[in-house]
């Protein structure tokens, strides 16, 4: 076990080098001591923002024109499986969404500049600073204000996507009433869960000393576990109805598969995903022995029992190959690292001034918001690594499905899902390598078909 006190001593040793810390947030960490001027940091920020936007737009343009070029005919590998109108619908859907994404990315980048260098954050910091109740409540008010403003700014995009793009391609089943009810429930949940969590984090940043980032991290990890536990029983039922999977051939096959793979689950459920969209899916929720398996009604309506079985076998593969655990551990390490960096930046005047806000080391909420506003700009170019890791897991899960169910059934299921979701079969290779969490259809199916003819394709009980 780590000795927190000793670590505390190591850190507090630095304090002697800075005899007059303004608040308990001192000592001044190394990053803060760097001689970066606010002006230089502004340039670094603008350069990273510009680079991110240029790469986003360039990839999107490549993707849209690649898909458009391949629109006239179904790729040979799918010629017998997918009809030309379905292929062209997928191309049109992809192009429309990609172009819309370009507008949104540009708008977001512009808003980020307006928020930071444009003085909106500075004005909000000054305004919340005049509110009664002390710095903690002022910081909380700042978080709420920024959350409401950025939520309001993204609302038109979400509306357009649901009621124009999704509707145009026949996917939307959302009504205005349901949309408003969802919005109200979402805001209520954010207030009930997010506000106490944020308040606790802000309080720790203020009182927990130089190691606050470890405490906040521990709270964050605890919160994630709490969410995993309460999501299936408390939160998900607020938005959807869950009913037990009815008896029948699909259920029989699924139960046999679970027994074969020795997977304990606390129930098989059908979710009324068709209330909002005709896109289909299947997922696990909860953890430990309380895991539930949930199928969208849209998926069950479309796939044959052997196909449902193979899709579930793929999802089981993610568990059996410990992908969920590995991802959770990775996220744990990444969030710890991010909080540590935030702790360093919080004491650096150039960090605030470079982003258009007067240094406010006595208001941790300011640093917290600036950090999460600016962070994506500096991490965007890491996206391909995360995508690569995810695609690697998809291949492993497919291999598991091929071993424990049927590769052929999974191929049939995938082709149906690609067709129903109007997912393009011809993504731009570079765009796909950068963003896609799942391998391109052609590569994925070719691999499955190769494994399907192998003699190891019979169910294995390992
Ligand atoms: Zn998967």
Short mmCIF file of C-alpha atoms and ligand atoms in Angstrom, two decimals:
data_model
loop_
_atom_site.label_atom_id
_atom_site.label_comp_id
_atom_site.label_asym_id
_atom_site.label_seq_id
_atom_site.Cartn_x
_atom_site.Cartn_y
_atom_site.Cartn_z
CA UNK A 1 0.00 0.00 0.00
CA UNK A 2 1.06 3.55 -0.62
CA UNK A 3 1.97 5.61 2.36
CA UNK A 4 -0.04 8.79 1.88
CA UNK A 5 1.69 10.61 4.71
CA UNK A 6 5.10 9.98 3.26
CA UNK A 7 3.96 11.12 -0.16
CA UNK A 8 2.49 14.17 1.55
CA UNK A 9 5.85 14.89 3.16
CA UNK A 10 7.68 14.56 -0.12
CA UNK A 11 5.32 17.05 -1.66
CA UNK A 12 5.22 19.41 1.28
CA UNK A 13 9.00 19.51 1.22
CA UNK A 14 8.62 21.77 -1.79
CA UNK A 15 6.56 24.15 0.23
CA UNK A 16 9.65 25.46 1.99
CA UNK A 17 10.90 26.77 -1.33
CA UNK A 18 7.83 28.99 -1.50
CA UNK A 19 7.45 30.39 1.98
CA UNK A 20 4.39 32.52 1.33
CA UNK A 21 1.77 30.41 -0.42
CA UNK A 22 -1.44 32.36 -1.06
CA UNK A 23 -3.74 29.50 -0.25
CA UNK A 24 -3.51 25.87 0.75
CA UNK A 25 -3.35 25.10 -2.98
CA UNK A 26 0.37 25.98 -2.98
CA UNK A 27 3.21 24.67 -3.26
CA UNK A 28 4.01 25.94 -6.69
CA UNK A 29 4.49 22.84 -8.85
CA UNK A 30 7.09 22.56 -11.62
CA UNK A 31 4.73 23.28 -14.53
CA UNK A 32 3.59 26.47 -12.84
CA UNK A 33 7.18 27.55 -12.43
CA UNK A 34 7.89 27.30 -16.15
CA UNK A 35 8.46 30.68 -17.67
CA UNK A 36 5.71 30.42 -20.22
CA UNK A 37 4.17 33.83 -20.69
CA UNK A 38 0.37 34.09 -20.98
CA UNK A 39 0.87 35.36 -24.50
CA UNK A 40 2.94 32.30 -25.47
CA UNK A 41 0.34 29.97 -23.96
CA UNK A 42 -2.41 31.74 -25.91
CA UNK A 43 -0.44 31.05 -29.09
CA UNK A 44 0.09 27.40 -28.14
CA UNK A 45 -3.63 27.06 -27.41
CA UNK A 46 -4.67 28.73 -30.67
CA UNK A 47 -2.22 26.61 -32.64
CA UNK A 48 -3.53 23.37 -31.08
CA UNK A 49 -7.13 24.51 -31.64
CA UNK A 50 -6.42 25.42 -35.27
CA UNK A 51 -4.59 22.17 -35.91
CA UNK A 52 -7.42 20.15 -34.38
CA UNK A 53 -10.04 21.92 -36.49
CA UNK A 54 -8.01 21.65 -39.70
CA UNK A 55 -7.45 17.91 -39.17
CA UNK A 56 -11.14 17.40 -38.32
CA UNK A 57 -12.30 19.23 -41.45
CA UNK A 58 -9.70 17.59 -43.69
CA UNK A 59 -10.64 14.08 -42.51
CA UNK A 60 -14.34 14.85 -42.88
CA UNK A 61 -13.88 16.13 -46.43
CA UNK A 62 -11.85 13.08 -47.39
CA UNK A 63 -14.50 10.81 -45.87
CA UNK A 64 -17.43 12.50 -47.60
CA UNK A 65 -15.76 12.47 -51.00
CA UNK A 66 -14.56 8.87 -50.62
CA UNK A 67 -18.10 7.76 -49.78
CA UNK A 68 -19.50 9.83 -52.67
CA UNK A 69 -17.03 8.27 -55.12
CA UNK A 70 -18.10 4.78 -54.05
CA UNK A 71 -21.80 5.60 -54.13
CA UNK A 72 -22.62 4.40 -57.67
CA UNK A 73 -22.11 0.68 -57.00
CA UNK A 74 -22.15 -1.78 -54.10
CA UNK A 75 -18.59 -2.95 -53.26
CA UNK A 76 -17.99 -6.40 -54.84
CA UNK A 77 -17.69 -8.18 -51.46
CA UNK A 78 -21.26 -7.12 -50.61
CA UNK A 79 -22.79 -7.30 -54.09
CA UNK A 80 -24.96 -10.29 -53.25
CA UNK A 81 -25.88 -9.16 -49.77
CA UNK A 82 -26.84 -5.52 -50.05
CA UNK A 83 -29.07 -3.92 -52.65
CA UNK A 84 -27.98 -0.77 -54.49
CA UNK A 85 -30.70 1.49 -52.95
CA UNK A 86 -29.61 0.47 -49.42
CA UNK A 87 -25.96 1.15 -50.28
CA UNK A 88 -26.84 4.57 -51.68
CA UNK A 89 -29.00 5.42 -48.69
CA UNK A 90 -26.02 4.62 -46.43
CA UNK A 91 -23.77 6.82 -48.59
CA UNK A 92 -26.21 9.75 -48.47
CA UNK A 93 -26.75 9.36 -44.73
CA UNK A 94 -23.00 9.28 -44.10
CA UNK A 95 -22.32 12.31 -46.29
CA UNK A 96 -25.09 14.39 -44.70
CA UNK A 97 -23.91 13.57 -41.19
CA UNK A 98 -20.26 14.17 -42.02
CA UNK A 99 -20.99 17.59 -43.55
CA UNK A 100 -23.15 18.52 -40.58
CA UNK A 101 -20.31 17.42 -38.30
CA UNK A 102 -18.01 19.86 -40.12
CA UNK A 103 -20.36 22.75 -39.38
CA UNK A 104 -20.65 21.71 -35.75
CA UNK A 105 -16.86 21.34 -35.32
CA UNK A 106 -16.29 24.81 -36.75
CA UNK A 107 -18.99 26.31 -34.52
CA UNK A 108 -17.55 24.58 -31.45
CA UNK A 109 -14.05 25.85 -32.18
CA UNK A 110 -15.35 29.41 -32.65
CA UNK A 111 -17.35 29.19 -29.42
CA UNK A 112 -14.30 27.96 -27.54
CA UNK A 113 -12.39 31.06 -28.62
CA UNK A 114 -15.34 33.32 -27.71
CA UNK A 115 -15.67 31.62 -24.32
CA UNK A 116 -12.00 31.90 -23.42
CA UNK A 117 -10.16 34.69 -25.26
CA UNK A 118 -13.43 36.42 -26.13
CA UNK A 119 -14.01 37.16 -22.45
CA UNK A 120 -17.18 35.18 -21.70
CA UNK A 121 -15.45 33.09 -19.04
CA UNK A 122 -13.83 36.19 -17.52
CA UNK A 123 -17.26 37.85 -17.33
CA UNK A 124 -18.84 34.77 -15.76
CA UNK A 125 -16.01 34.48 -13.22
CA UNK A 126 -16.42 38.14 -12.29
CA UNK A 127 -20.22 37.89 -12.10
CA UNK A 128 -20.29 34.71 -9.99
CA UNK A 129 -17.65 36.33 -7.76
CA UNK A 130 -20.28 38.88 -6.72
CA UNK A 131 -22.78 36.23 -5.63
CA UNK A 132 -23.31 35.67 -1.90
CA UNK A 133 -22.41 32.41 -0.15
CA UNK A 134 -18.64 32.23 -0.42
CA UNK A 135 -16.19 30.86 -2.99
CA UNK A 136 -17.51 27.28 -3.01
CA UNK A 137 -21.04 28.33 -3.95
CA UNK A 138 -19.65 30.88 -6.39
CA UNK A 139 -17.64 28.14 -8.10
CA UNK A 140 -20.68 25.89 -8.20
CA UNK A 141 -22.70 28.72 -9.76
CA UNK A 142 -19.93 29.12 -12.35
CA UNK A 143 -20.03 25.42 -13.24
CA UNK A 144 -23.83 25.56 -13.57
CA UNK A 145 -23.69 28.70 -15.71
CA UNK A 146 -21.08 27.25 -18.07
CA UNK A 147 -23.00 23.95 -18.22
CA UNK A 148 -26.27 25.70 -19.08
CA UNK A 149 -24.71 27.95 -21.71
CA UNK A 150 -22.81 25.16 -23.47
CA UNK A 151 -25.87 22.91 -23.25
CA UNK A 152 -28.02 25.62 -24.82
CA UNK A 153 -25.45 26.13 -27.59
CA UNK A 154 -25.41 22.44 -28.52
CA UNK A 155 -29.20 22.12 -28.39
CA UNK A 156 -29.92 23.35 -31.94
CA UNK A 157 -27.41 20.82 -33.31
CA UNK A 158 -28.98 17.96 -31.40
CA UNK A 159 -32.46 19.06 -32.53
CA UNK A 160 -31.39 19.28 -36.16
CA UNK A 161 -29.74 15.87 -36.01
CA UNK A 162 -32.80 14.17 -34.51
CA UNK A 163 -35.67 15.94 -36.21
CA UNK A 164 -34.12 16.72 -39.59
CA UNK A 165 -31.31 14.27 -40.43
CA UNK A 166 -32.54 11.16 -38.60
CA UNK A 167 -36.12 11.90 -39.66
CA UNK A 168 -35.13 12.39 -43.30
CA UNK A 169 -33.58 8.91 -43.40
CA UNK A 170 -36.50 7.34 -41.55
CA UNK A 171 -34.68 6.56 -38.30
CA UNK A 172 -36.28 9.03 -35.93
CA UNK A 173 -39.17 7.85 -33.80
CA UNK A 174 -38.80 10.60 -31.23
CA UNK A 175 -41.74 12.95 -30.70
CA UNK A 176 -41.37 16.55 -29.52
CA UNK A 177 -43.08 15.65 -26.30
CA UNK A 178 -40.69 12.76 -25.61
CA UNK A 179 -37.73 14.96 -26.52
CA UNK A 180 -38.78 17.62 -24.01
CA UNK A 181 -39.46 15.04 -21.30
CA UNK A 182 -36.00 13.50 -21.92
CA UNK A 183 -34.40 16.93 -21.68
CA UNK A 184 -36.15 17.68 -18.38
CA UNK A 185 -35.21 14.29 -16.91
CA UNK A 186 -31.62 14.68 -18.10
CA UNK A 187 -31.30 18.09 -16.47
CA UNK A 188 -32.86 16.86 -13.25
CA UNK A 189 -30.44 13.91 -13.13
CA UNK A 190 -27.48 16.18 -13.85
CA UNK A 191 -28.58 18.39 -10.97
CA UNK A 192 -29.21 15.51 -8.55
CA UNK A 193 -26.01 13.57 -9.32
CA UNK A 194 -23.67 16.11 -10.90
CA UNK A 195 -24.07 18.99 -8.46
CA UNK A 196 -23.21 17.08 -5.27
CA UNK A 197 -20.28 15.41 -7.05
CA UNK A 198 -18.96 18.75 -8.34
CA UNK A 199 -19.47 20.39 -4.96
CA UNK A 200 -17.52 17.60 -3.28
CA UNK A 201 -14.70 17.85 -5.83
CA UNK A 202 -14.50 21.65 -5.47
CA UNK A 203 -14.50 21.34 -1.70
CA UNK A 204 -11.66 18.79 -1.79
CA UNK A 205 -9.67 20.99 -4.17
CA UNK A 206 -9.95 23.70 -1.56
CA UNK A 207 -9.30 21.83 1.68
CA UNK A 208 -7.43 18.60 0.90
CA UNK A 209 -4.02 20.20 0.49
CA UNK A 210 -1.50 19.57 -2.27
CA UNK A 211 -2.71 16.00 -2.79
CA UNK A 212 -6.31 17.04 -3.49
CA UNK A 213 -6.06 15.46 -6.94
CA UNK A 214 -5.69 12.00 -5.36
CA UNK A 215 -8.78 12.57 -3.22
CA UNK A 216 -10.83 13.88 -6.11
CA UNK A 217 -9.71 10.89 -8.17
CA UNK A 218 -10.81 8.49 -5.42
CA UNK A 219 -14.21 10.20 -5.29
CA UNK A 220 -14.48 10.04 -9.08
CA UNK A 221 -13.69 6.29 -9.16
CA UNK A 222 -16.21 5.70 -6.37
CA UNK A 223 -18.81 7.68 -8.31
CA UNK A 224 -18.21 5.54 -11.41
CA UNK A 225 -18.86 2.38 -9.39
CA UNK A 226 -21.98 3.90 -7.88
CA UNK A 227 -23.25 4.76 -11.37
CA UNK A 228 -22.53 1.24 -12.63
CA UNK A 229 -24.55 -0.14 -9.75
CA UNK A 230 -27.52 2.23 -9.91
CA UNK A 231 -27.71 2.79 -13.68
CA UNK A 232 -29.63 -0.37 -14.58
CA UNK A 233 -32.03 -0.21 -11.65
CA UNK A 234 -32.57 3.51 -11.15
CA UNK A 235 -31.50 5.58 -14.15
CA UNK A 236 -32.15 3.50 -17.27
CA UNK A 237 -35.78 2.76 -16.26
CA UNK A 238 -36.43 6.53 -16.16
CA UNK A 239 -35.93 6.64 -19.91
CA UNK A 240 -37.00 3.21 -21.15
CA UNK A 241 -39.18 0.27 -20.32
CA UNK A 242 -37.44 -3.02 -19.61
CA UNK A 243 -39.33 -6.28 -19.84
CA UNK A 244 -38.02 -9.84 -19.44
CA UNK A 245 -36.97 -11.49 -22.69
CA UNK A 246 -39.93 -13.72 -23.64
CA UNK A 247 -39.53 -17.51 -23.90
CA UNK A 248 -38.81 -18.78 -27.36
CA UNK A 249 -36.03 -19.94 -29.63
CA UNK A 250 -33.94 -16.76 -29.11
CA UNK A 251 -34.06 -17.09 -25.32
CA UNK A 252 -33.21 -20.80 -25.48
CA UNK A 253 -30.17 -20.17 -27.63
CA UNK A 254 -29.02 -17.30 -25.41
CA UNK A 255 -29.35 -19.32 -22.22
CA UNK A 256 -27.44 -22.22 -23.80
CA UNK A 257 -24.70 -19.80 -24.88
CA UNK A 258 -24.45 -18.26 -21.38
CA UNK A 259 -24.21 -21.72 -19.81
CA UNK A 260 -21.58 -22.77 -22.35
CA UNK A 261 -19.49 -19.67 -21.61
CA UNK A 262 -20.19 -19.92 -17.85
CA UNK A 263 -21.49 -16.39 -17.70
CA UNK A 264 -23.72 -15.40 -14.80
CA UNK A 265 -26.26 -12.66 -15.45
CA UNK A 266 -29.15 -11.45 -13.37
CA UNK A 267 -31.62 -11.41 -16.18
CA UNK A 268 -32.28 -10.99 -19.86
CA UNK A 269 -34.26 -7.91 -20.81
CA UNK A 270 -35.82 -6.27 -23.82
CA UNK A 271 -35.66 -2.48 -23.98
CA UNK A 272 -38.13 -0.38 -25.96
CA UNK A 273 -35.41 1.34 -28.00
CA UNK A 274 -37.97 1.75 -30.79
CA UNK A 275 -39.52 4.63 -28.83
CA UNK A 276 -36.71 6.89 -29.95
CA UNK A 277 -34.95 5.38 -32.91
CA UNK A 278 -34.97 2.41 -35.24
CA UNK A 279 -31.24 1.80 -34.70
CA UNK A 280 -30.66 -1.55 -32.97
CA UNK A 281 -28.23 -2.66 -30.27
CA UNK A 282 -27.50 -5.05 -27.41
CA UNK A 283 -25.52 -4.33 -24.26
CA UNK A 284 -24.60 -5.34 -20.74
CA UNK A 285 -25.26 -3.19 -17.76
CA UNK A 286 -24.48 -3.42 -14.06
CA UNK A 287 -21.48 -5.32 -12.78
CA UNK A 288 -20.48 -8.46 -10.92
CA UNK A 289 -23.31 -10.91 -10.48
CA UNK A 290 -25.86 -8.13 -10.91
CA UNK A 291 -25.11 -7.89 -14.62
CA UNK A 292 -28.08 -7.65 -16.91
CA UNK A 293 -28.18 -8.30 -20.61
CA UNK A 294 -30.35 -5.90 -22.57
CA UNK A 295 -31.54 -6.24 -26.15
CA UNK A 296 -33.17 -3.41 -28.07
CA UNK A 297 -36.58 -4.52 -29.30
CA UNK A 298 -35.48 -3.25 -32.73
CA UNK A 299 -32.62 -5.77 -32.77
CA UNK A 300 -34.82 -8.71 -31.79
CA UNK A 301 -37.40 -7.79 -34.40
CA UNK A 302 -34.82 -7.81 -37.14
CA UNK A 303 -32.42 -10.69 -36.35
CA UNK A 304 -33.04 -14.45 -36.41
CA UNK A 305 -32.38 -16.35 -33.15
CA UNK A 306 -28.96 -17.64 -34.31
CA UNK A 307 -27.97 -14.08 -35.26
CA UNK A 308 -29.05 -12.70 -31.87
CA UNK A 309 -26.98 -15.46 -30.28
CA UNK A 310 -23.88 -14.51 -32.30
CA UNK A 311 -24.28 -10.81 -31.45
CA UNK A 312 -24.50 -11.69 -27.77
CA UNK A 313 -21.48 -13.99 -28.13
CA UNK A 314 -19.54 -11.00 -29.46
CA UNK A 315 -20.59 -8.92 -26.43
CA UNK A 316 -19.65 -11.81 -24.14
CA UNK A 317 -16.27 -11.85 -25.86
CA UNK A 318 -15.69 -8.31 -24.59
CA UNK A 319 -16.22 -9.56 -21.04
CA UNK A 320 -14.34 -12.83 -21.32
CA UNK A 321 -11.32 -11.13 -22.86
CA UNK A 322 -11.48 -8.56 -20.03
CA UNK A 323 -11.91 -5.60 -22.37
CA UNK A 324 -14.27 -3.85 -19.99
CA UNK A 325 -11.84 -4.19 -17.10
CA UNK A 326 -8.87 -3.09 -19.23
CA UNK A 327 -10.76 -0.03 -20.45
CA UNK A 328 -11.84 0.85 -16.91
CA UNK A 329 -8.24 0.57 -15.66
CA UNK A 330 -6.98 2.67 -18.55
CA UNK A 331 -9.61 5.33 -17.88
CA UNK A 332 -8.65 5.26 -14.20
CA UNK A 333 -5.00 5.93 -15.02
CA UNK A 334 -5.85 8.60 -17.60
CA UNK A 335 -8.17 10.46 -15.23
CA UNK A 336 -5.55 10.36 -12.47
CA UNK A 337 -2.99 11.80 -14.86
CA UNK A 338 -5.42 14.52 -15.98
CA UNK A 339 -6.18 15.55 -12.40
CA UNK A 340 -2.47 15.69 -11.63
CA UNK A 341 -1.89 17.95 -14.63
CA UNK A 342 -4.81 20.13 -13.51
CA UNK A 343 -3.21 20.38 -10.06
CA UNK A 344 -0.03 21.65 -11.70
CA UNK A 345 -1.79 24.14 -13.97
CA UNK A 346 -4.01 25.52 -11.23
CA UNK A 347 -1.09 27.37 -9.67
CA UNK A 348 0.22 28.77 -12.97
CA UNK A 349 -0.88 32.35 -13.70
CA UNK A 350 -0.13 31.88 -17.42
CA UNK A 351 -2.72 29.11 -17.60
CA UNK A 352 -5.54 31.49 -16.65
CA UNK A 353 -4.27 34.56 -18.45
CA UNK A 354 -3.40 32.62 -21.58
CA UNK A 355 -7.06 31.56 -21.75
CA UNK A 356 -8.41 35.04 -21.16
CA UNK A 357 -9.20 34.85 -17.43
CA UNK A 358 -7.48 36.69 -14.55
CA UNK A 359 -5.54 34.23 -12.31
CA UNK A 360 -7.94 32.87 -9.71
CA UNK A 361 -6.05 30.32 -7.59
CA UNK A 362 -8.53 30.85 -4.75
CA UNK A 363 -11.39 29.65 -6.99
CA UNK A 364 -10.59 26.08 -8.08
CA UNK A 365 -13.78 25.98 -10.17
CA UNK A 366 -12.23 28.42 -12.64
CA UNK A 367 -9.22 26.17 -13.27
CA UNK A 368 -11.48 23.10 -13.45
CA UNK A 369 -13.66 24.60 -16.18
CA UNK A 370 -10.78 26.11 -18.17
CA UNK A 371 -9.01 22.76 -18.04
CA UNK A 372 -11.94 20.76 -19.38
CA UNK A 373 -12.68 23.39 -22.03
CA UNK A 374 -9.11 23.40 -23.33
CA UNK A 375 -8.25 19.72 -22.83
CA UNK A 376 -9.84 18.28 -26.03
CA UNK A 377 -7.76 20.66 -28.11
CA UNK A 378 -4.58 19.09 -26.72
CA UNK A 379 -5.72 15.46 -26.80
CA UNK A 380 -7.51 15.29 -30.16
CA UNK A 381 -4.49 13.92 -32.01
CA UNK A 382 -4.41 10.98 -29.59
CA UNK A 383 -7.82 9.78 -30.81
CA UNK A 384 -6.33 7.27 -33.31
CA UNK A 385 -4.60 5.43 -30.46
CA UNK A 386 -7.84 4.94 -28.61
CA UNK A 387 -9.58 3.90 -31.86
CA UNK A 388 -6.83 1.39 -32.64
CA UNK A 389 -7.09 -0.13 -29.18
CA UNK A 390 -10.86 -0.40 -29.52
CA UNK A 391 -10.68 -2.04 -32.98
CA UNK A 392 -8.22 -4.55 -31.60
CA UNK A 393 -10.83 -5.48 -28.98
CA UNK A 394 -13.54 -5.76 -31.62
CA UNK A 395 -11.47 -8.31 -33.53
CA UNK A 396 -10.92 -10.29 -30.34
CA UNK A 397 -14.64 -10.23 -29.52
CA UNK A 398 -15.46 -11.36 -33.06
CA UNK A 399 -13.00 -14.23 -32.72
CA UNK A 400 -14.66 -15.19 -29.43
CA UNK A 401 -18.08 -15.14 -31.12
CA UNK A 402 -16.75 -17.28 -33.97
CA UNK A 403 -15.49 -19.82 -31.44
CA UNK A 404 -18.50 -19.93 -29.16
CA UNK A 405 -21.36 -19.28 -31.55
CA UNK A 406 -21.25 -19.05 -35.32
CA UNK A 407 -19.11 -16.78 -37.47
CA UNK A 408 -21.57 -17.14 -40.34
CA UNK A 409 -24.50 -16.02 -38.18
CA UNK A 410 -22.49 -13.05 -36.97
CA UNK A 411 -21.70 -12.07 -40.56
CA UNK A 412 -25.42 -12.25 -41.41
CA UNK A 413 -26.27 -10.19 -38.34
CA UNK A 414 -23.60 -7.58 -39.14
CA UNK A 415 -24.76 -7.19 -42.73
CA UNK A 416 -28.33 -6.64 -41.52
CA UNK A 417 -27.20 -4.15 -38.90
CA UNK A 418 -25.03 -2.25 -41.37
CA UNK A 419 -27.96 -2.08 -43.74
CA UNK A 420 -30.51 -1.08 -41.10
CA UNK A 421 -28.26 1.56 -39.56
CA UNK A 422 -27.24 2.84 -43.00
CA UNK A 423 -23.61 2.52 -41.96
CA UNK A 424 -21.30 3.05 -44.90
CA UNK A 425 -19.40 0.06 -46.28
CA UNK A 426 -16.83 2.33 -47.89
CA UNK A 427 -15.36 4.66 -45.28
CA UNK A 428 -12.28 6.69 -46.12
CA UNK A 429 -9.43 4.52 -44.76
CA UNK A 430 -7.70 7.40 -42.99
CA UNK A 431 -10.93 8.73 -41.45
CA UNK A 432 -11.72 5.21 -40.30
CA UNK A 433 -8.25 4.68 -38.82
CA UNK A 434 -8.56 7.97 -36.95
CA UNK A 435 -12.04 7.70 -35.48
CA UNK A 436 -13.62 4.28 -35.88
CA UNK A 437 -14.04 2.21 -32.76
CA UNK A 438 -15.12 -0.71 -34.97
CA UNK A 439 -13.15 -2.10 -37.93
CA UNK A 440 -14.52 -1.31 -41.41
CA UNK A 441 -17.25 -3.77 -42.44
CA UNK A 442 -15.31 -5.36 -45.29
CA UNK A 443 -12.24 -6.18 -43.15
CA UNK A 444 -14.30 -7.40 -40.23
CA UNK A 445 -16.46 -9.68 -42.32
CA UNK A 446 -13.49 -11.03 -44.28
CA UNK A 447 -11.80 -12.02 -41.01
CA UNK A 448 -14.96 -13.67 -39.69
CA UNK A 449 -15.44 -15.60 -42.87
CA UNK A 450 -11.85 -16.78 -42.74
CA UNK A 451 -12.39 -17.99 -39.16
CA UNK A 452 -15.78 -19.51 -40.02
CA UNK A 453 -14.27 -22.13 -42.29
CA UNK A 454 -11.55 -23.05 -39.81
CA UNK A 455 -12.02 -26.38 -38.01
CA UNK A 456 -11.99 -24.62 -34.60
CA UNK A 457 -15.36 -23.05 -35.33
CA UNK A 458 -17.28 -25.47 -33.13
CA UNK A 459 -18.39 -24.25 -29.70
CA UNK A 460 -15.64 -24.40 -27.15
CA UNK A 461 -16.36 -24.35 -23.44
CA UNK A 462 -13.30 -22.39 -22.46
ZN1 LIG B 1 -17.90 -5.03 -29.90
#
